């Protein structure tokens, strides 16, 4: 029985959908855990996806969907589902000489899905009898079809004619080369199918995030792509990650393949260890995070936001983190007042190309410029003379005792500022200089003895910071590991470093809060 959609471009073949769902229950069994040996009966959400993939057809009888994007948290059975889909493509898709590929960032990851599928084949005599099963491949001699494992060394994969590509944990792929090789190898196939299964990642400049963003836009109707089927199960950006209702929202198998008690245990760990928060949110709630391991608890950071007092005329220690001429530059003024340090940041970026940067980085630079949190300097590159003039103007308002600057980045601006009468202090970026003030910032955030005035740009940068550690356990922020900008936090740490050795503390009674 078939029914057409409202546009009559596609029809739903209910018999084909039923046949695909039945294949799982009648031909496949679970191979691990408490369900080992039991028929693979699809959950309702799994069956709905399988029905859409194999039920919706074009007018010529081929499948409507050519790409399926499954964004699922860990423990939701995505590897087992992907194994079943690959086997259906191998045995039941009517494709002579089918080339079914399982691909991942490395061979071991790709083998996880393949090994699950291989065990399913060996457990079902009807499949095993028509197959030749090897360590990393399954061959079906009658149809000339094969199922193999590939990893991301894509240079050796040209010459393929793939009919089905299962791409596992796309967030871990180092680049898009293997993806492009596999997709472009499908040109000779009548109804090729790509199935991407992944959890969320943290690199928002990656292929995975590009496709994730595309999937969300297709799902929301912003982009029309009738060949693309998105299915993302994730907590919302503003959902409370500590709330059991959020856990259930993100996990369609909540209470089935994973129990609430497990989430309670992992959430408690994430609350106690800020470094585990991103792992919990990314792997179990399927939320994209700003970095792999979060250094700072954003709850603790947000608790340090209060209106800044009137700081006019008060002594402060400044730090300047100059970017390349086309990126963000940051200046931070740190005002020590008894046991608290008030932080006043300033940011600059070139005015030309703002819209392109917003779209590329998916960061609201334009709104921050409009709200006065970033100053756009004229032209295509940062005008350092503009920054110089601003610093001189700030010196008329605040008592800037010194300005710390990266000693290996002593640009002409640093020399000019020294000529303007500022005391410029070279500040190294290695562990020797950065470790102590990095720990100081961490301590002050946890104790609530720093006030950043709720600056949104600085908050964004705080959420981006990934740290690195040396053999002695010293800590410092890593621009190399952090996938987004952290210049303001680096400048804050440098300014705190000078506060630690300076002598400019102001008694509370000498400032006015406004």
Coordinates of C-alpha atoms in Angstrom, one line a residue:
X1 CA 0.0 0.0 0.0
X2 CA 1.4 3.4 -1.0
X3 CA 0.3 6.9 -0.2
X4 CA 1.5 10.2 -1.7
X5 CA 2.6 13.3 0.1
X6 CA 0.8 16.5 -0.4
X7 CA 3.1 17.7 -3.2
X8 CA 2.8 14.4 -5.1
X9 CA 6.6 14.5 -5.6
X10 CA 7.0 11.5 -3.3
X11 CA 5.0 8.4 -2.2
X12 CA 5.2 6.4 0.9
X13 CA 5.5 2.6 0.3
X14 CA 4.2 1.1 3.5
X15 CA 5.1 -2.5 2.4
X16 CA 8.8 -1.4 1.9
X17 CA 8.8 0.3 5.3
X18 CA 7.3 -2.8 7.0
X19 CA 9.9 -5.0 5.2
X20 CA 12.8 -3.0 6.5
X21 CA 11.5 -2.9 10.1
X22 CA 10.8 -6.7 9.9
X23 CA 14.3 -7.4 8.8
X24 CA 15.7 -6.2 12.1
X25 CA 13.3 -8.4 14.2
X26 CA 13.4 -11.5 12.0
X27 CA 17.0 -11.6 10.8
X28 CA 19.1 -9.8 13.5
X29 CA 19.8 -10.4 17.1
X30 CA 21.6 -8.3 19.7
X31 CA 25.2 -9.4 20.3
X32 CA 26.2 -7.7 23.6
X33 CA 24.8 -6.9 27.0
X34 CA 21.6 -8.1 28.6
X35 CA 19.9 -8.4 25.3
X36 CA 22.5 -10.7 23.7
X37 CA 20.8 -13.4 21.6
X38 CA 17.4 -11.7 21.6
X39 CA 15.7 -10.4 18.4
X40 CA 16.6 -6.9 17.5
X41 CA 13.1 -5.3 17.9
X42 CA 13.4 -1.7 17.1
X43 CA 12.3 0.9 19.6
X44 CA 9.5 3.2 18.4
X45 CA 11.9 6.0 17.5
X46 CA 14.2 3.7 15.7
X47 CA 11.4 2.1 13.7
X48 CA 10.2 5.6 12.8
X49 CA 13.6 6.5 11.3
X50 CA 13.9 3.1 9.5
X51 CA 10.4 3.6 8.0
X52 CA 11.2 7.0 6.7
X53 CA 14.5 5.9 5.2
X54 CA 13.1 2.9 3.3
X55 CA 9.4 3.9 3.0
X56 CA 9.5 7.2 1.2
X57 CA 10.1 6.9 -2.5
X58 CA 10.5 9.1 -5.6
X59 CA 8.3 8.8 -8.6
X60 CA 10.9 6.5 -10.2
X61 CA 10.7 4.1 -7.3
X62 CA 14.1 5.0 -5.8
X63 CA 14.5 6.2 -2.2
X64 CA 13.6 9.8 -1.4
X65 CA 16.4 10.2 1.2
X66 CA 20.0 9.9 0.2
X67 CA 21.6 11.3 3.4
X68 CA 20.5 10.5 6.9
X69 CA 22.0 12.5 9.8
X70 CA 21.5 10.8 13.2
X71 CA 22.7 12.9 16.2
X72 CA 22.4 10.7 19.3
X73 CA 23.8 10.7 22.8
X74 CA 26.0 7.9 24.0
X75 CA 24.2 4.7 25.2
X76 CA 21.3 5.1 22.8
X77 CA 22.3 2.0 20.7
X78 CA 23.4 4.0 17.6
X79 CA 26.2 1.5 16.8
X80 CA 23.7 -1.4 16.8
X81 CA 21.2 0.5 14.7
X82 CA 23.9 1.5 12.2
X83 CA 25.1 -2.1 12.0
X84 CA 21.5 -3.2 11.1
X85 CA 21.1 -0.5 8.5
X86 CA 24.4 -1.5 6.9
X87 CA 23.3 -5.2 6.7
X88 CA 20.0 -4.2 5.2
X89 CA 21.8 -2.3 2.5
X90 CA 24.1 -5.3 1.9
X91 CA 21.4 -8.0 1.7
X92 CA 18.0 -6.4 1.0
X93 CA 18.5 -3.3 -1.1
X94 CA 18.4 -4.9 -4.5
X95 CA 21.8 -3.5 -5.4
X96 CA 24.0 -5.8 -7.4
X97 CA 27.6 -5.4 -6.6
X98 CA 26.7 -3.3 -3.6
X99 CA 29.7 -1.7 -1.8
X100 CA 28.8 -1.1 1.8
X101 CA 31.3 0.9 3.7
X102 CA 31.8 1.5 7.4
X103 CA 34.0 4.6 8.0
X104 CA 35.3 6.4 11.0
X105 CA 38.2 8.6 12.2
X106 CA 40.3 5.5 12.8
X107 CA 40.1 1.8 12.0
X108 CA 39.3 0.8 15.6
X109 CA 36.3 3.1 15.7
X110 CA 35.0 1.9 12.3
X111 CA 35.5 -1.7 13.4
X112 CA 33.0 -1.3 16.4
X113 CA 30.0 -1.1 14.1
X114 CA 31.4 -3.7 11.6
X115 CA 32.1 -6.2 14.4
X116 CA 28.6 -5.8 15.7
X117 CA 27.2 -6.4 12.2
X118 CA 29.6 -9.4 11.7
X119 CA 28.4 -11.0 14.9
X120 CA 24.8 -10.5 13.7
X121 CA 25.6 -12.3 10.5
X122 CA 27.3 -15.2 12.2
X123 CA 24.3 -15.6 14.6
X124 CA 21.7 -15.9 11.8
X125 CA 22.2 -19.0 9.6
X126 CA 20.2 -17.6 6.7
X127 CA 22.7 -14.7 6.4
X128 CA 25.8 -16.7 7.3
X129 CA 25.1 -19.3 4.7
X130 CA 25.1 -16.8 1.8
X131 CA 28.1 -14.9 3.1
X132 CA 31.9 -15.2 3.3
X133 CA 32.9 -13.6 6.6
X134 CA 36.4 -12.3 7.1
X135 CA 38.2 -10.2 9.8
X136 CA 37.3 -6.9 8.2
X137 CA 34.9 -7.7 5.4
X138 CA 31.7 -9.6 4.6
X139 CA 31.2 -10.8 1.0
X140 CA 28.0 -12.0 -0.6
X141 CA 29.1 -14.0 -3.7
X142 CA 25.6 -14.3 -5.2
X143 CA 25.2 -10.6 -5.7
X144 CA 28.9 -9.6 -5.8
X145 CA 28.3 -7.3 -2.8
X146 CA 30.7 -6.5 0.0
X147 CA 30.8 -4.8 3.4
X148 CA 34.1 -3.4 4.5
X149 CA 35.8 -1.1 7.0
X150 CA 37.6 2.1 6.2
X151 CA 39.4 4.7 8.2
X152 CA 40.3 8.3 7.6
X153 CA 43.5 7.7 5.6
X154 CA 41.5 8.7 2.6
X155 CA 44.4 9.0 0.2
X156 CA 44.1 5.2 -0.6
X157 CA 40.3 5.1 -1.0
X158 CA 39.9 6.5 -4.5
X159 CA 38.4 4.2 -7.1
X160 CA 35.4 3.1 -4.9
X161 CA 31.8 2.9 -6.1
X162 CA 30.0 3.1 -2.8
X163 CA 26.3 2.3 -2.6
X164 CA 26.0 2.7 1.2
X165 CA 28.4 4.7 3.5
X166 CA 28.0 4.5 7.2
X167 CA 30.0 7.3 8.8
X168 CA 30.5 6.8 12.6
X169 CA 31.3 9.5 15.2
X170 CA 31.8 12.3 12.6
X171 CA 32.8 14.7 15.4
X172 CA 36.1 12.9 15.7
X173 CA 37.1 13.0 12.0
X174 CA 40.2 15.1 11.6
X175 CA 39.1 16.6 8.2
X176 CA 36.6 16.1 5.4
X177 CA 38.8 14.2 3.0
X178 CA 37.3 10.7 3.6
X179 CA 33.8 12.1 3.6
X180 CA 34.3 13.8 0.2
X181 CA 35.9 10.6 -1.2
X182 CA 33.0 8.5 -0.2
X183 CA 30.3 10.9 -1.2
X184 CA 31.8 11.5 -4.6
X185 CA 32.3 7.8 -5.2
X186 CA 28.5 7.3 -5.2
X187 CA 27.8 9.0 -8.5
X188 CA 27.3 5.8 -10.5
X189 CA 24.7 4.4 -8.0
X190 CA 21.0 4.8 -8.6
X191 CA 20.0 5.3 -5.0
X192 CA 23.1 5.7 -2.8
X193 CA 22.6 6.2 0.9
X194 CA 24.9 7.9 3.4
X195 CA 24.1 7.4 7.1
X196 CA 25.9 9.6 9.6
X197 CA 25.8 8.6 13.3
X198 CA 27.5 10.9 15.8
X199 CA 27.3 12.5 19.1
X200 CA 28.0 16.3 19.5
X201 CA 31.5 17.6 19.5
X202 CA 33.2 20.9 20.4
X203 CA 35.0 22.1 17.3
X204 CA 32.4 24.3 15.6
X205 CA 34.7 24.8 12.6
X206 CA 34.5 21.1 11.8
X207 CA 32.7 19.1 9.1
X208 CA 30.5 17.6 11.8
X209 CA 29.2 20.9 13.0
X210 CA 28.7 22.1 9.4
X211 CA 26.4 19.1 8.8
X212 CA 24.8 19.3 12.2
X213 CA 23.9 22.9 11.6
X214 CA 22.6 22.0 8.1
X215 CA 20.5 19.2 9.7
X216 CA 18.9 21.6 12.2
X217 CA 18.1 24.1 9.4
X218 CA 16.5 21.3 7.3
X219 CA 14.5 20.1 10.3
X220 CA 13.3 23.7 11.0
X221 CA 12.3 24.3 7.4
X222 CA 14.9 27.0 6.9
X223 CA 16.5 25.0 4.2
X224 CA 14.6 22.6 1.9
X225 CA 16.5 19.5 1.0
X226 CA 14.1 16.6 0.3
X227 CA 17.1 14.1 0.0
X228 CA 18.3 14.9 3.6
X229 CA 16.7 13.2 6.6
X230 CA 17.7 14.9 10.0
X231 CA 17.1 13.1 13.3
X232 CA 18.8 14.9 16.2
X233 CA 18.0 14.0 19.8
X234 CA 19.6 16.6 22.1
X235 CA 19.1 18.9 25.0
X236 CA 18.3 22.5 24.0
X237 CA 20.9 25.2 24.3
X238 CA 19.1 26.8 27.3
X239 CA 17.9 23.6 28.9
X240 CA 19.1 23.0 32.5
X241 CA 21.6 20.2 32.1
X242 CA 21.1 19.1 35.7
X243 CA 17.3 18.5 35.3
X244 CA 16.1 14.9 34.8
X245 CA 13.5 16.2 32.3
X246 CA 16.4 17.5 30.1
X247 CA 18.0 14.0 30.3
X248 CA 14.8 12.4 29.1
X249 CA 14.4 14.9 26.4
X250 CA 17.8 14.2 24.9
X251 CA 17.6 10.4 25.2
X252 CA 14.9 8.5 23.4
X253 CA 15.9 5.3 25.1
X254 CA 16.0 6.9 28.6
X255 CA 15.0 4.2 31.1
X256 CA 15.5 1.5 28.5
X257 CA 19.2 1.2 27.5
X258 CA 20.3 3.6 30.2
X259 CA 18.8 4.2 33.6
X260 CA 18.1 7.5 35.4
X261 CA 20.4 6.3 38.3
X262 CA 23.4 6.4 35.8
X263 CA 22.6 9.9 34.8
X264 CA 22.3 11.0 38.4
X265 CA 25.7 9.6 39.1
X266 CA 27.3 11.2 36.0
X267 CA 25.6 14.6 36.6
X268 CA 26.8 14.6 40.3
X269 CA 30.3 14.0 39.0
X270 CA 30.0 16.9 36.5
X271 CA 28.8 19.3 39.2
X272 CA 31.7 18.4 41.4
X273 CA 34.3 18.4 38.7
X274 CA 34.0 21.3 36.2
X275 CA 36.4 19.5 33.9
X276 CA 33.8 16.8 33.5
X277 CA 30.9 19.1 32.8
X278 CA 31.5 19.3 29.0
X279 CA 32.0 15.5 28.8
X280 CA 28.6 14.9 30.4
X281 CA 26.8 17.5 28.3
X282 CA 28.4 16.5 25.0
X283 CA 28.2 12.7 25.4
X284 CA 25.0 12.2 27.4
X285 CA 22.9 15.3 26.5
X286 CA 24.3 15.7 22.9
X287 CA 25.0 19.4 23.4
X288 CA 27.8 21.1 21.5
X289 CA 30.4 22.6 23.9
X290 CA 32.9 25.3 23.4
X291 CA 35.9 23.0 24.1
X292 CA 36.8 19.4 25.0
X293 CA 37.4 19.9 28.7
X294 CA 36.0 22.9 30.4
X295 CA 38.4 24.6 32.7
X296 CA 36.0 27.0 34.4
X297 CA 32.6 26.4 35.8
X298 CA 30.3 28.8 34.1
X299 CA 27.9 28.8 37.1
X300 CA 30.8 30.0 39.2
X301 CA 31.8 32.5 36.6
X302 CA 28.3 33.9 36.4
X303 CA 28.2 34.2 40.2
X304 CA 31.1 36.7 39.9
X305 CA 29.0 39.2 37.9
X306 CA 28.0 42.4 39.7
X307 CA 27.7 46.0 38.6
X308 CA 31.1 47.6 38.4
X309 CA 31.7 50.4 41.0
X310 CA 32.8 53.8 40.0
X311 CA 36.5 53.2 39.2
X312 CA 37.4 56.7 38.0
X313 CA 40.9 57.7 39.2
X314 CA 41.7 54.4 40.9
X315 CA 44.9 52.5 40.2
X316 CA 44.8 49.5 38.0
X317 CA 47.1 47.0 36.2
X318 CA 46.5 46.6 32.5
X319 CA 47.3 43.8 30.1
X320 CA 47.2 43.9 26.3
X321 CA 46.7 40.8 24.1
X322 CA 47.3 41.8 20.5
X323 CA 45.9 39.4 17.9
X324 CA 46.8 39.3 14.3
X325 CA 45.6 42.4 12.4
X326 CA 42.4 40.7 11.3
X327 CA 41.2 39.2 14.6
X328 CA 40.1 40.3 18.1
X329 CA 42.5 42.2 20.3
X330 CA 41.9 42.7 24.0
X331 CA 42.9 45.1 26.8
X332 CA 42.0 44.3 30.4
X333 CA 42.2 46.7 33.3
X334 CA 42.3 45.0 36.8
X335 CA 41.4 47.1 39.8
X336 CA 42.4 45.6 43.1
X337 CA 40.1 46.7 45.9
X338 CA 40.8 45.1 49.2
X339 CA 40.2 41.4 48.7
X340 CA 38.4 41.8 45.3
X341 CA 39.6 42.5 41.8
X342 CA 37.3 44.4 39.4
X343 CA 37.9 43.6 35.8
X344 CA 37.2 46.1 33.0
X345 CA 37.8 44.6 29.5
X346 CA 38.0 46.3 26.0
X347 CA 37.9 44.6 22.7
X348 CA 38.7 45.6 19.1
X349 CA 38.2 44.1 15.7
X350 CA 38.2 45.4 12.1
X351 CA 34.9 46.9 10.9
X352 CA 35.1 45.4 7.4
X353 CA 33.9 41.8 7.0
X354 CA 31.9 41.7 10.3
X355 CA 29.0 39.9 8.7
X356 CA 31.2 37.3 7.2
X357 CA 32.9 36.7 10.6
X358 CA 29.5 36.4 12.3
X359 CA 28.5 33.7 9.8
X360 CA 31.8 31.9 9.8
X361 CA 32.3 31.8 13.6
X362 CA 28.6 31.8 14.5
X363 CA 29.3 34.4 17.2
X364 CA 27.2 37.6 17.5
X365 CA 30.1 40.1 17.0
X366 CA 27.7 42.5 15.3
X367 CA 25.4 42.6 18.3
X368 CA 28.3 43.1 20.7
X369 CA 29.6 46.0 18.5
X370 CA 26.1 47.6 18.6
X371 CA 25.9 47.2 22.3
X372 CA 29.4 48.7 22.8
X373 CA 31.2 45.6 24.1
X374 CA 33.5 45.5 21.0
X375 CA 34.9 48.5 19.2
X376 CA 35.1 48.2 15.4
X377 CA 38.2 49.9 14.1
X378 CA 38.0 51.4 10.5
X379 CA 39.2 49.3 7.6
X380 CA 40.0 45.7 6.9
X381 CA 42.6 45.2 9.6
X382 CA 42.9 46.4 13.2
X383 CA 44.1 50.0 13.4
X384 CA 46.7 49.8 16.2
X385 CA 46.8 53.6 16.3
X386 CA 43.1 53.5 17.2
X387 CA 43.9 51.2 20.2
X388 CA 46.8 53.5 21.2
X389 CA 44.5 56.5 21.3
X390 CA 41.9 54.6 23.3
X391 CA 44.5 53.6 25.9
X392 CA 45.7 57.1 26.2
X393 CA 42.1 58.2 26.7
X394 CA 41.6 55.6 29.4
X395 CA 44.7 56.9 31.2
X396 CA 42.9 60.2 31.6
X397 CA 40.2 58.4 33.5
X398 CA 42.0 55.7 35.3
X399 CA 45.4 55.4 37.0
X400 CA 47.1 52.8 34.8
X401 CA 50.2 51.8 36.7
X402 CA 51.6 49.5 34.0
X403 CA 50.7 47.6 30.9
X404 CA 51.7 43.9 30.6
X405 CA 52.3 42.7 27.0
X406 CA 53.6 39.5 25.6
X407 CA 57.4 40.0 25.5
X408 CA 57.6 38.0 22.2
X409 CA 55.0 40.2 20.6
X410 CA 56.5 43.6 21.4
X411 CA 55.1 45.4 18.4
X412 CA 55.5 49.0 17.4
X413 CA 52.4 49.7 19.4
X414 CA 54.2 48.7 22.6
X415 CA 57.1 50.9 21.7
X416 CA 54.7 53.8 21.0
X417 CA 52.9 53.4 24.3
X418 CA 56.2 53.4 26.1
X419 CA 56.9 56.7 24.4
X420 CA 53.6 57.9 25.6
X421 CA 54.8 57.5 29.2
X422 CA 53.3 54.1 30.0
X423 CA 55.4 51.5 31.9
X424 CA 55.4 48.4 29.6
X425 CA 56.1 45.1 31.3
X426 CA 57.1 42.1 29.2
X427 CA 54.9 39.1 30.2
X428 CA 55.9 35.6 28.9
X429 CA 53.2 33.2 27.8
X430 CA 54.9 30.0 29.1
X431 CA 54.2 28.1 32.3
X432 CA 56.8 30.1 34.3
X433 CA 54.8 33.4 33.9
X434 CA 51.3 32.1 33.4
X435 CA 50.9 29.3 35.9
X436 CA 50.6 31.3 39.1
X437 CA 48.1 33.9 37.8
X438 CA 46.1 31.2 36.0
X439 CA 45.6 29.5 39.4
X440 CA 44.9 32.9 40.9
X441 CA 42.0 33.5 38.5
X442 CA 40.7 30.0 39.2
X443 CA 40.8 30.6 42.9
X444 CA 39.2 34.0 42.7
X445 CA 36.3 32.7 40.6
X446 CA 35.7 29.8 43.0
X447 CA 35.8 32.2 46.0
X448 CA 33.8 35.0 44.3
X449 CA 36.6 37.6 44.8
X450 CA 36.7 38.7 41.2
X451 CA 34.0 40.9 39.5
X452 CA 33.9 40.9 35.7
X453 CA 30.8 43.0 35.4
X454 CA 28.9 40.4 33.3
X455 CA 30.7 41.4 30.1
X456 CA 29.3 39.0 27.5
X457 CA 32.4 38.9 25.3
X458 CA 34.6 38.0 28.3
X459 CA 32.1 35.4 29.3
X460 CA 32.1 33.8 25.8
X461 CA 35.9 33.7 26.0
X462 CA 35.8 32.2 29.5
X463 CA 33.6 29.4 28.2
X464 CA 36.1 28.7 25.4
X465 CA 39.2 28.2 27.5
X466 CA 41.0 24.9 27.3
X467 CA 44.1 24.5 29.5
X468 CA 47.4 22.6 29.2
X469 CA 49.4 21.2 32.0
X470 CA 53.2 20.5 32.3
X471 CA 54.9 17.6 34.0
X472 CA 54.9 19.6 37.3
X473 CA 51.1 20.1 37.2
X474 CA 51.3 23.7 36.3
X475 CA 48.3 25.1 34.4
X476 CA 47.9 27.7 31.7
X477 CA 45.3 28.6 29.0
X478 CA 46.1 27.1 25.6
X479 CA 45.2 29.1 22.5
X480 CA 46.3 26.1 20.4
X481 CA 43.8 23.7 22.0
X482 CA 40.9 26.3 22.5
X483 CA 38.9 26.3 19.3
X484 CA 37.5 29.8 19.8
X485 CA 38.9 33.1 21.0
X486 CA 40.3 33.4 24.5
X487 CA 42.3 36.7 24.2
X488 CA 40.3 38.4 26.9
X489 CA 41.0 35.7 29.4
X490 CA 44.7 35.6 28.6
X491 CA 44.8 39.4 29.2
X492 CA 42.9 39.0 32.4
X493 CA 45.4 36.4 33.6
X494 CA 48.3 38.7 32.7
X495 CA 46.7 41.6 34.5
X496 CA 46.1 39.4 37.6
X497 CA 49.8 38.4 37.4
X498 CA 50.8 42.1 37.8
X499 CA 48.2 42.6 40.6
X500 CA 49.9 39.7 42.4
X501 CA 53.2 41.5 42.5
X502 CA 52.0 45.1 42.5
X503 CA 51.0 47.4 45.4
X504 CA 47.9 49.3 44.5
X505 CA 45.1 47.9 46.6
X506 CA 42.4 50.4 47.3
X507 CA 40.3 50.2 50.6
X508 CA 36.6 49.6 49.9
X509 CA 35.7 52.9 51.5
X510 CA 37.5 54.8 48.8
X511 CA 35.2 53.6 45.9
X512 CA 31.6 54.3 45.1
X513 CA 29.3 51.7 43.8
X514 CA 26.9 52.8 41.1

